Amino acid sequence: MSDDYEDDRRYGAEYGDGDAEGAGDGRRGPERTFAAFPPARGRGFATSWWGRAWLQALEDTALDGQQLKQGRQLARQGGVGAVSVRPGRITAIVRDRDGTAHRSDVLLQRLDADDWDRFLDMAVDRAGHIAALLDREMPPHLVEDAAGAGVDLLPGIGDLEPECTCGAWDHCPHSGALCYQVARLLDADPFVLLLMRGRDERRLLDELQVRSAARAAGAADSGTRASADDARREIQGVPAGEAFAAAGILPPLPAPPPVPGEAGLGPSLDTETRPPAGVDPAALEVLAADSAVRARRLLMDALAPGHEEQPLPVELTPPQDAVRLAADVRPEARTGALLAAASGRPAAELDAAVRAWRYGGVAALAVLDEEWTPDPEHLERARVRLGEAWEAGERPSLRVSGRARWTVAGADLQLRLDRDGRWWPYRRERGRWIPAGPADDSPAGALAGAESTAEAPV
């Protein structure tokens, strides 16, 4: 921490967000976390003028240009993990080319309450500034008008102060890589800069709405300008006429979000420090990755036509959910053993359960784990299907191997019948029967679709 500032509370150190609803109570204030960027070789890090201004402040501040060059390389290679942005501070785990991880932070002085009052008054005076921000733009005249009101939005020389576990006292490759990635975030959304300065988007828009409503009310009553303090004391809700007058500052409803091509990558929790007792970072990373997979699946379902008419999904039991988790996120051995135990099976049998899940979810898992007894009607219907499924002379020799199972004589293949009358193929591998394909209404189709381990879904 620099000695140039007497009060570290204006940074996002460990003091809460410094705003009215967080100051002094130990909370860190609003925070946004952005998924790690994939490698991006050969492209610039900033295309907007404010993104380039951010990088100019970095390059003017750093004493060693070689450190920043290495930082650009790390950023392009995808070495920067998920980026956390909160008032006064940005944070990420940055990995060297050899995989060594360092926590890197960059501190930026926050605006105080008086600064924000001047900025908000200036923005309300000029509706075009609000419209630009809602369009994710930051026109130069907005920054110039803010500076004219005594508020510096963009950082200048020396404003980006680094902290890194590598021990460097100036900008190092890790803090440089973090700043280059943040420039890409700023390109997409200037509200990221305003969050670093101390206000999140929702709070900023709410305060602009209150001030706009106060202006409209004051103009209607006496033609005078109502102060923000008066608005906070006197406005209890907003009448319809005033809300209509302030509608210009509210964004339209967004279009449905596009479905990502794949689930996002979660943050790395390997900080090279001993975790608290009872905390397993690897298991938490699995849960974070699973949350991303499920969120993407929920988004796809929500955007599908007719989604509102679909029944609610059946809630999984803990053993079923453990198998689903292993199937979705492919955990490492130690976490896999924990999931196997949670599913009620030895670790060596988890692979078979995962294959079953990928072929057919809960129904396929039930066929693997349960052997049920068909009633005479079910059994007779199954015998008829087995007799009619193949052309004359093509029917394999089947022997009854259980209450609802038939094994192909002379082959390591088996058919299993579920309670809904569907047939599931199984294959014997290394002395165990394992799922070999999805269900089929025809026993012949199920056997034809049997797959080896090498062909199993991944």
mmCIF file of N, CA and C in Angstrom, residues 91-191:
data_model
loop_
_atom_site.group_PDB
_atom_site.id
_atom_site.type_symbol
_atom_site.label_atom_id
_atom_site.label_comp_id
_atom_site.label_asym_id
_atom_site.label_seq_id
_atom_site.Cartn_x
_atom_site.Cartn_y
_atom_site.Cartn_z
ATOM 1 N N THR A 91 -9.201 -7.951 -8.636
ATOM 2 C CA THR A 91 -8.427 -9.090 -8.146
ATOM 3 C C THR A 91 -8.552 -10.253 -9.121
ATOM 4 N N ALA A 92 -7.467 -11.004 -9.283
ATOM 5 C CA ALA A 92 -7.507 -12.250 -10.060
ATOM 6 C C ALA A 92 -6.325 -13.119 -9.657
ATOM 7 N N ILE A 93 -6.463 -14.399 -9.888
ATOM 8 C CA ILE A 93 -5.333 -15.327 -9.800
ATOM 9 C C ILE A 93 -4.692 -15.373 -11.183
ATOM 10 N N VAL A 94 -3.407 -15.078 -11.252
ATOM 11 C CA VAL A 94 -2.680 -15.054 -12.526
ATOM 12 C C VAL A 94 -1.619 -16.148 -12.479
ATOM 13 N N ARG A 95 -1.575 -16.957 -13.536
ATOM 14 C CA ARG A 95 -0.633 -18.073 -13.586
ATOM 15 C C ARG A 95 0.512 -17.762 -14.544
ATOM 16 N N ASP A 96 1.732 -18.015 -14.056
ATOM 17 C CA ASP A 96 2.905 -17.912 -14.919
ATOM 18 C C ASP A 96 2.872 -19.021 -15.966
ATOM 19 N N ARG A 97 3.795 -18.949 -16.913
ATOM 20 C CA ARG A 97 3.834 -19.956 -17.968
ATOM 21 C C ARG A 97 4.115 -21.342 -17.412
ATOM 22 N N ASP A 98 4.778 -21.426 -16.245
ATOM 23 C CA ASP A 98 5.046 -22.734 -15.642
ATOM 24 C C ASP A 98 3.910 -23.193 -14.728
ATOM 25 N N GLY A 99 2.818 -22.441 -14.681
ATOM 26 C CA GLY A 99 1.666 -22.824 -13.878
ATOM 27 C C GLY A 99 1.640 -22.262 -12.479
ATOM 28 N N THR A 100 2.707 -21.580 -12.051
ATOM 29 C CA THR A 100 2.729 -20.990 -10.710
ATOM 30 C C THR A 100 1.657 -19.897 -10.599
ATOM 31 N N ALA A 101 0.857 -19.970 -9.542
ATOM 32 C CA ALA A 101 -0.262 -19.034 -9.383
ATOM 33 C C ALA A 101 0.084 -17.934 -8.388
ATOM 34 N N HIS A 102 -0.325 -16.714 -8.722
ATOM 35 C CA HIS A 102 -0.145 -15.570 -7.831
ATOM 36 C C HIS A 102 -1.462 -14.802 -7.756
ATOM 37 N N ARG A 103 -1.823 -14.372 -6.562
ATOM 38 C CA ARG A 103 -2.961 -13.456 -6.434
ATOM 39 C C ARG A 103 -2.458 -12.047 -6.703
ATOM 40 N N SER A 104 -3.106 -11.380 -7.643
ATOM 41 C CA SER A 104 -2.718 -10.016 -7.997
ATOM 42 C C SER A 104 -3.911 -9.092 -7.809
ATOM 43 N N ASP A 105 -3.665 -7.946 -7.207
ATOM 44 C CA ASP A 105 -4.690 -6.925 -6.995
ATOM 45 C C ASP A 105 -4.188 -5.606 -7.573
ATOM 46 N N VAL A 106 -5.111 -4.812 -8.085
ATOM 47 C CA VAL A 106 -4.794 -3.443 -8.487
ATOM 48 C C VAL A 106 -5.805 -2.536 -7.803
ATOM 49 N N LEU A 107 -5.301 -1.518 -7.105
ATOM 50 C CA LEU A 107 -6.136 -0.618 -6.315
ATOM 51 C C LEU A 107 -6.331 0.700 -7.059
ATOM 52 N N LEU A 108 -7.543 1.223 -6.988
ATOM 53 C CA LEU A 108 -7.887 2.502 -7.609
ATOM 54 C C LEU A 108 -8.690 3.307 -6.598
ATOM 55 N N GLN A 109 -8.288 4.562 -6.405
ATOM 56 C CA GLN A 109 -8.956 5.402 -5.407
ATOM 57 C C GLN A 109 -10.432 5.566 -5.747
ATOM 58 N N ARG A 110 -11.278 5.410 -4.727
ATOM 59 C CA ARG A 110 -12.716 5.553 -4.925
ATOM 60 C C ARG A 110 -13.155 7.008 -4.781
ATOM 61 N N LEU A 111 -14.269 7.326 -5.407
ATOM 62 C CA LEU A 111 -14.864 8.652 -5.239
ATOM 63 C C LEU A 111 -15.582 8.711 -3.896
ATOM 64 N N ASP A 112 -15.500 9.860 -3.230
ATOM 65 C CA ASP A 112 -16.215 9.985 -1.962
ATOM 66 C C ASP A 112 -17.645 10.470 -2.220
ATOM 67 N N ALA A 113 -18.413 10.620 -1.158
ATOM 68 C CA ALA A 113 -19.829 10.974 -1.294
ATOM 69 C C ALA A 113 -20.018 12.309 -2.007
ATOM 70 N N ASP A 114 -19.167 13.296 -1.724
ATOM 71 C CA ASP A 114 -19.284 14.598 -2.393
ATOM 72 C C ASP A 114 -18.999 14.463 -3.890
ATOM 73 N N ASP A 115 -17.995 13.651 -4.234
ATOM 74 C CA ASP A 115 -17.701 13.422 -5.654
ATOM 75 C C ASP A 115 -18.920 12.850 -6.369
ATOM 76 N N TRP A 116 -19.553 11.857 -5.744
ATOM 77 C CA TRP A 116 -20.710 11.232 -6.386
ATOM 78 C C TRP A 116 -21.877 12.206 -6.486
ATOM 79 N N ASP A 117 -22.070 13.051 -5.495
ATOM 80 C CA ASP A 117 -23.138 14.050 -5.584
ATOM 81 C C ASP A 117 -22.925 14.960 -6.791
ATOM 82 N N ARG A 118 -21.692 15.400 -6.976
ATOM 83 C CA ARG A 118 -21.416 16.279 -8.124
ATOM 84 C C ARG A 118 -21.602 15.531 -9.443
ATOM 85 N N PHE A 119 -21.146 14.279 -9.495
ATOM 86 C CA PHE A 119 -21.293 13.505 -10.730
ATOM 87 C C PHE A 119 -22.770 13.268 -11.056
ATOM 88 N N LEU A 120 -23.563 12.887 -10.066
ATOM 89 C CA LEU A 120 -24.977 12.605 -10.305
ATOM 90 C C LEU A 120 -25.730 13.865 -10.716
ATOM 91 N N ASP A 121 -25.435 14.993 -10.082
ATOM 92 C CA ASP A 121 -26.076 16.246 -10.480
ATOM 93 C C ASP A 121 -25.722 16.596 -11.921
ATOM 94 N N MET A 122 -24.462 16.399 -12.274
ATOM 95 C CA MET A 122 -24.035 16.676 -13.644
ATOM 96 C C MET A 122 -24.759 15.752 -14.628
ATOM 97 N N ALA A 123 -24.885 14.451 -14.294
ATOM 98 C CA ALA A 123 -25.525 13.503 -15.206
ATOM 99 C C ALA A 123 -27.007 13.806 -15.380
ATOM 100 N N VAL A 124 -27.689 14.186 -14.298
ATOM 101 C CA VAL A 124 -29.112 14.510 -14.394
ATOM 102 C C VAL A 124 -29.320 15.755 -15.241
ATOM 103 N N ASP A 125 -28.378 16.690 -15.189
ATOM 104 C CA ASP A 125 -28.482 17.910 -15.988
ATOM 105 C C ASP A 125 -28.384 17.622 -17.482
ATOM 106 N N ARG A 126 -27.740 16.517 -17.846
ATOM 107 C CA ARG A 126 -27.490 16.220 -19.264
ATOM 108 C C ARG A 126 -27.990 14.813 -19.561
ATOM 109 N N ALA A 127 -29.227 14.713 -20.057
ATOM 110 C CA ALA A 127 -29.850 13.405 -20.285
ATOM 111 C C ALA A 127 -29.048 12.540 -21.245
ATOM 112 N N GLY A 128 -28.297 13.177 -22.154
ATOM 113 C CA GLY A 128 -27.504 12.398 -23.104
ATOM 114 C C GLY A 128 -26.451 11.549 -22.425
ATOM 115 N N HIS A 129 -25.934 12.009 -21.281
ATOM 116 C CA HIS A 129 -24.940 11.221 -20.553
ATOM 117 C C HIS A 129 -25.558 9.921 -20.042
ATOM 118 N N ILE A 130 -26.773 10.018 -19.521
ATOM 119 C CA ILE A 130 -27.444 8.824 -19.001
ATOM 120 C C ILE A 130 -27.709 7.842 -20.135
ATOM 121 N N ALA A 131 -28.199 8.353 -21.261
ATOM 122 C CA ALA A 131 -28.481 7.477 -22.402
ATOM 123 C C ALA A 131 -27.220 6.778 -22.882
ATOM 124 N N ALA A 132 -26.100 7.502 -22.897
ATOM 125 C CA ALA A 132 -24.841 6.894 -23.344
ATOM 126 C C ALA A 132 -24.425 5.760 -22.418
ATOM 127 N N LEU A 133 -24.522 5.972 -21.115
ATOM 128 C CA LEU A 133 -24.147 4.917 -20.173
ATOM 129 C C LEU A 133 -25.039 3.692 -20.335
ATOM 130 N N LEU A 134 -26.336 3.919 -20.541
ATOM 131 C CA LEU A 134 -27.243 2.792 -20.722
ATOM 132 C C LEU A 134 -26.941 2.026 -21.998
ATOM 133 N N ASP A 135 -26.338 2.691 -22.979
ATOM 134 C CA ASP A 135 -25.898 2.022 -24.210
ATOM 135 C C ASP A 135 -24.499 1.441 -24.077
ATOM 136 N N ARG A 136 -23.974 1.428 -22.851
ATOM 137 C CA ARG A 136 -22.616 0.921 -22.589
ATOM 138 C C ARG A 136 -21.571 1.725 -23.350
ATOM 139 N N GLU A 137 -21.767 3.043 -23.369
ATOM 140 C CA GLU A 137 -20.818 3.957 -23.992
ATOM 141 C C GLU A 137 -20.355 4.976 -22.947
ATOM 142 N N MET A 138 -19.164 5.523 -23.176
ATOM 143 C CA MET A 138 -18.665 6.593 -22.316
ATOM 144 C C MET A 138 -18.078 7.676 -23.220
ATOM 145 N N PRO A 139 -18.939 8.570 -23.740
ATOM 146 C CA PRO A 139 -18.442 9.586 -24.670
ATOM 147 C C PRO A 139 -17.454 10.530 -23.992
ATOM 148 N N PRO A 140 -16.506 11.068 -24.754
ATOM 149 C CA PRO A 140 -15.502 11.963 -24.147
ATOM 150 C C PRO A 140 -16.118 13.136 -23.402
ATOM 151 N N HIS A 141 -17.233 13.689 -23.919
ATOM 152 C CA HIS A 141 -17.787 14.871 -23.249
ATOM 153 C C HIS A 141 -18.364 14.516 -21.878
ATOM 154 N N LEU A 142 -18.749 13.251 -21.653
ATOM 155 C CA LEU A 142 -19.195 12.856 -20.315
ATOM 156 C C LEU A 142 -18.031 12.945 -19.334
ATOM 157 N N VAL A 143 -16.869 12.413 -19.750
ATOM 158 C CA VAL A 143 -15.686 12.460 -18.883
ATOM 159 C C VAL A 143 -15.239 13.906 -18.686
ATOM 160 N N GLU A 144 -15.322 14.707 -19.763
ATOM 161 C CA GLU A 144 -14.924 16.113 -19.647
ATOM 162 C C GLU A 144 -15.859 16.875 -18.711
ATOM 163 N N ASP A 145 -17.171 16.636 -18.836
ATOM 164 C CA ASP A 145 -18.115 17.319 -17.951
ATOM 165 C C ASP A 145 -17.920 16.889 -16.497
ATOM 166 N N ALA A 146 -17.628 15.593 -16.294
ATOM 167 C CA ALA A 146 -17.360 15.131 -14.930
ATOM 168 C C ALA A 146 -16.115 15.807 -14.372
ATOM 169 N N ALA A 147 -15.072 15.902 -15.199
ATOM 170 C CA ALA A 147 -13.848 16.572 -14.745
ATOM 171 C C ALA A 147 -14.130 18.035 -14.429
ATOM 172 N N GLY A 148 -15.007 18.671 -15.241
ATOM 173 C CA GLY A 148 -15.377 20.051 -14.965
ATOM 174 C C GLY A 148 -16.092 20.209 -13.637
ATOM 175 N N ALA A 149 -16.759 19.124 -13.195
ATOM 176 C CA ALA A 149 -17.427 19.147 -11.888
ATOM 177 C C ALA A 149 -16.493 18.701 -10.772
ATOM 178 N N GLY A 150 -15.219 18.477 -11.111
ATOM 179 C CA GLY A 150 -14.244 18.084 -10.095
ATOM 180 C C GLY A 150 -14.183 16.598 -9.830
ATOM 181 N N VAL A 151 -14.647 15.784 -10.799
ATOM 182 C CA VAL A 151 -14.684 14.329 -10.618
ATOM 183 C C VAL A 151 -13.871 13.675 -11.731
ATOM 184 N N ASP A 152 -12.789 13.006 -11.373
ATOM 185 C CA ASP A 152 -11.968 12.287 -12.350
ATOM 186 C C ASP A 152 -12.428 10.837 -12.406
ATOM 187 N N LEU A 153 -13.046 10.449 -13.535
ATOM 188 C CA LEU A 153 -13.518 9.074 -13.679
ATOM 189 C C LEU A 153 -12.388 8.132 -14.083
ATOM 190 N N LEU A 154 -11.632 8.513 -15.099
ATOM 191 C CA LEU A 154 -10.562 7.657 -15.600
ATOM 192 C C LEU A 154 -9.297 7.830 -14.766
ATOM 193 N N PRO A 155 -8.526 6.767 -14.599
ATOM 194 C CA PRO A 155 -7.283 6.885 -13.827
ATOM 195 C C PRO A 155 -6.225 7.663 -14.595
ATOM 196 N N GLY A 156 -5.309 8.241 -13.861
ATOM 197 C CA GLY A 156 -4.171 8.929 -14.456
ATOM 198 C C GLY A 156 -2.875 8.285 -14.008
ATOM 199 N N ILE A 157 -1.771 8.985 -14.225
ATOM 200 C CA ILE A 157 -0.458 8.456 -13.853
ATOM 201 C C ILE A 157 -0.411 8.195 -12.345
ATOM 202 N N GLY A 158 0.000 6.991 -11.978
ATOM 203 C CA GLY A 158 0.150 6.639 -10.573
ATOM 204 C C GLY A 158 -1.123 6.225 -9.871
ATOM 205 N N ASP A 159 -2.268 6.228 -10.576
ATOM 206 C CA ASP A 159 -3.530 5.904 -9.907
ATOM 207 C C ASP A 159 -3.763 4.401 -9.764
ATOM 208 N N LEU A 160 -3.116 3.588 -10.602
ATOM 209 C CA LEU A 160 -3.311 2.137 -10.554
ATOM 210 C C LEU A 160 -2.196 1.528 -9.707
ATOM 211 N N GLU A 161 -2.527 1.194 -8.467
ATOM 212 C CA GLU A 161 -1.503 0.743 -7.526
ATOM 213 C C GLU A 161 -1.543 -0.777 -7.387
ATOM 214 N N PRO A 162 -0.418 -1.467 -7.660
ATOM 215 C CA PRO A 162 -0.431 -2.934 -7.670
ATOM 216 C C PRO A 162 -0.125 -3.544 -6.308
ATOM 217 N N GLU A 163 -0.676 -4.722 -6.092
ATOM 218 C CA GLU A 163 -0.296 -5.598 -4.987
ATOM 219 C C GLU A 163 -0.255 -7.013 -5.546
ATOM 220 N N CYS A 164 0.798 -7.757 -5.272
ATOM 221 C CA CYS A 164 0.909 -9.100 -5.844
ATOM 222 C C CYS A 164 1.677 -9.998 -4.888
ATOM 223 N N THR A 165 1.260 -11.250 -4.822
ATOM 224 C CA THR A 165 1.941 -12.193 -3.931
ATOM 225 C C THR A 165 3.305 -12.608 -4.454
ATOM 226 N N CYS A 166 3.671 -12.180 -5.673
ATOM 227 C CA CYS A 166 5.025 -12.471 -6.153
ATOM 228 C C CYS A 166 6.059 -11.604 -5.440
ATOM 229 N N GLY A 167 5.605 -10.565 -4.732
ATOM 230 C CA GLY A 167 6.507 -9.731 -3.954
ATOM 231 C C GLY A 167 7.007 -8.491 -4.661
ATOM 232 N N ALA A 168 6.618 -8.274 -5.921
ATOM 233 C CA ALA A 168 7.085 -7.089 -6.645
ATOM 234 C C ALA A 168 6.508 -5.829 -6.000
ATOM 235 N N TRP A 169 7.298 -4.759 -5.988
ATOM 236 C CA TRP A 169 6.827 -3.503 -5.395
ATOM 237 C C TRP A 169 6.239 -2.564 -6.436
ATOM 238 N N ASP A 170 6.497 -2.841 -7.719
ATOM 239 C CA ASP A 170 5.906 -2.058 -8.805
ATOM 240 C C ASP A 170 5.054 -3.014 -9.642
ATOM 241 N N HIS A 171 4.518 -2.511 -10.743
ATOM 242 C CA HIS A 171 3.735 -3.384 -11.613
ATOM 243 C C HIS A 171 4.610 -4.524 -12.119
ATOM 244 N N CYS A 172 4.103 -5.745 -11.966
ATOM 245 C CA CYS A 172 4.795 -6.957 -12.382
ATOM 246 C C CYS A 172 4.008 -7.578 -13.534
ATOM 247 N N PRO A 173 4.468 -8.680 -14.119
ATOM 248 C CA PRO A 173 3.694 -9.311 -15.194
ATOM 249 C C PRO A 173 2.278 -9.691 -14.764
ATOM 250 N N HIS A 174 2.107 -10.019 -13.478
ATOM 251 C CA HIS A 174 0.786 -10.479 -13.035
ATOM 252 C C HIS A 174 -0.207 -9.326 -12.935
ATOM 253 N N SER A 175 0.200 -8.206 -12.312
ATOM 254 C CA SER A 175 -0.711 -7.056 -12.243
ATOM 255 C C SER A 175 -0.918 -6.461 -13.630
ATOM 256 N N GLY A 176 0.124 -6.509 -14.470
ATOM 257 C CA GLY A 176 -0.035 -6.027 -15.840
ATOM 258 C C GLY A 176 -1.043 -6.859 -16.605
ATOM 259 N N ALA A 177 -0.930 -8.205 -16.493
ATOM 260 C CA ALA A 177 -1.881 -9.085 -17.181
ATOM 261 C C ALA A 177 -3.302 -8.813 -16.711
ATOM 262 N N LEU A 178 -3.472 -8.608 -15.407
ATOM 263 C CA LEU A 178 -4.799 -8.298 -14.872
ATOM 264 C C LEU A 178 -5.340 -7.007 -15.475
ATOM 265 N N CYS A 179 -4.516 -5.968 -15.543
ATOM 266 C CA CYS A 179 -4.980 -4.688 -16.096
ATOM 267 C C CYS A 179 -5.340 -4.817 -17.573
ATOM 268 N N TYR A 180 -4.574 -5.596 -18.334
ATOM 269 C CA TYR A 180 -4.893 -5.766 -19.751
ATOM 270 C C TYR A 180 -6.237 -6.480 -19.920
ATOM 271 N N GLN A 181 -6.516 -7.465 -19.075
ATOM 272 C CA GLN A 181 -7.807 -8.135 -19.184
ATOM 273 C C GLN A 181 -8.945 -7.213 -18.758
ATOM 274 N N VAL A 182 -8.711 -6.384 -17.753
ATOM 275 C CA VAL A 182 -9.761 -5.457 -17.316
ATOM 276 C C VAL A 182 -10.078 -4.451 -18.417
ATOM 277 N N ALA A 183 -9.085 -4.106 -19.237
ATOM 278 C CA ALA A 183 -9.364 -3.211 -20.369
ATOM 279 C C ALA A 183 -10.419 -3.819 -21.285
ATOM 280 N N ARG A 184 -10.387 -5.137 -21.455
ATOM 281 C CA ARG A 184 -11.404 -5.803 -22.280
ATOM 282 C C ARG A 184 -12.779 -5.717 -21.614
ATOM 283 N N LEU A 185 -12.814 -5.822 -20.287
ATOM 284 C CA LEU A 185 -14.086 -5.673 -19.576
ATOM 285 C C LEU A 185 -14.632 -4.256 -19.717
ATOM 286 N N LEU A 186 -13.749 -3.267 -19.613
ATOM 287 C CA LEU A 186 -14.178 -1.875 -19.751
ATOM 288 C C LEU A 186 -14.711 -1.605 -21.147
ATOM 289 N N ASP A 187 -14.103 -2.203 -22.159
ATOM 290 C CA ASP A 187 -14.611 -2.058 -23.522
ATOM 291 C C ASP A 187 -16.087 -2.419 -23.595
ATOM 292 N N ALA A 188 -16.437 -3.525 -22.945
ATOM 293 C CA ALA A 188 -17.805 -4.032 -23.038
ATOM 294 C C ALA A 188 -18.774 -3.279 -22.141
ATOM 295 N N ASP A 189 -18.290 -2.733 -21.023
ATOM 296 C CA ASP A 189 -19.219 -2.149 -20.054
ATOM 297 C C ASP A 189 -18.510 -1.103 -19.195
ATOM 298 N N PRO A 190 -18.714 0.193 -19.467
ATOM 299 C CA PRO A 190 -18.061 1.230 -18.644
ATOM 300 C C PRO A 190 -18.557 1.256 -17.206
ATOM 301 N N PHE A 191 -19.696 0.591 -16.912
ATOM 302 C CA PHE A 191 -20.137 0.517 -15.524
ATOM 303 C C PHE A 191 -19.116 -0.220 -14.653
#
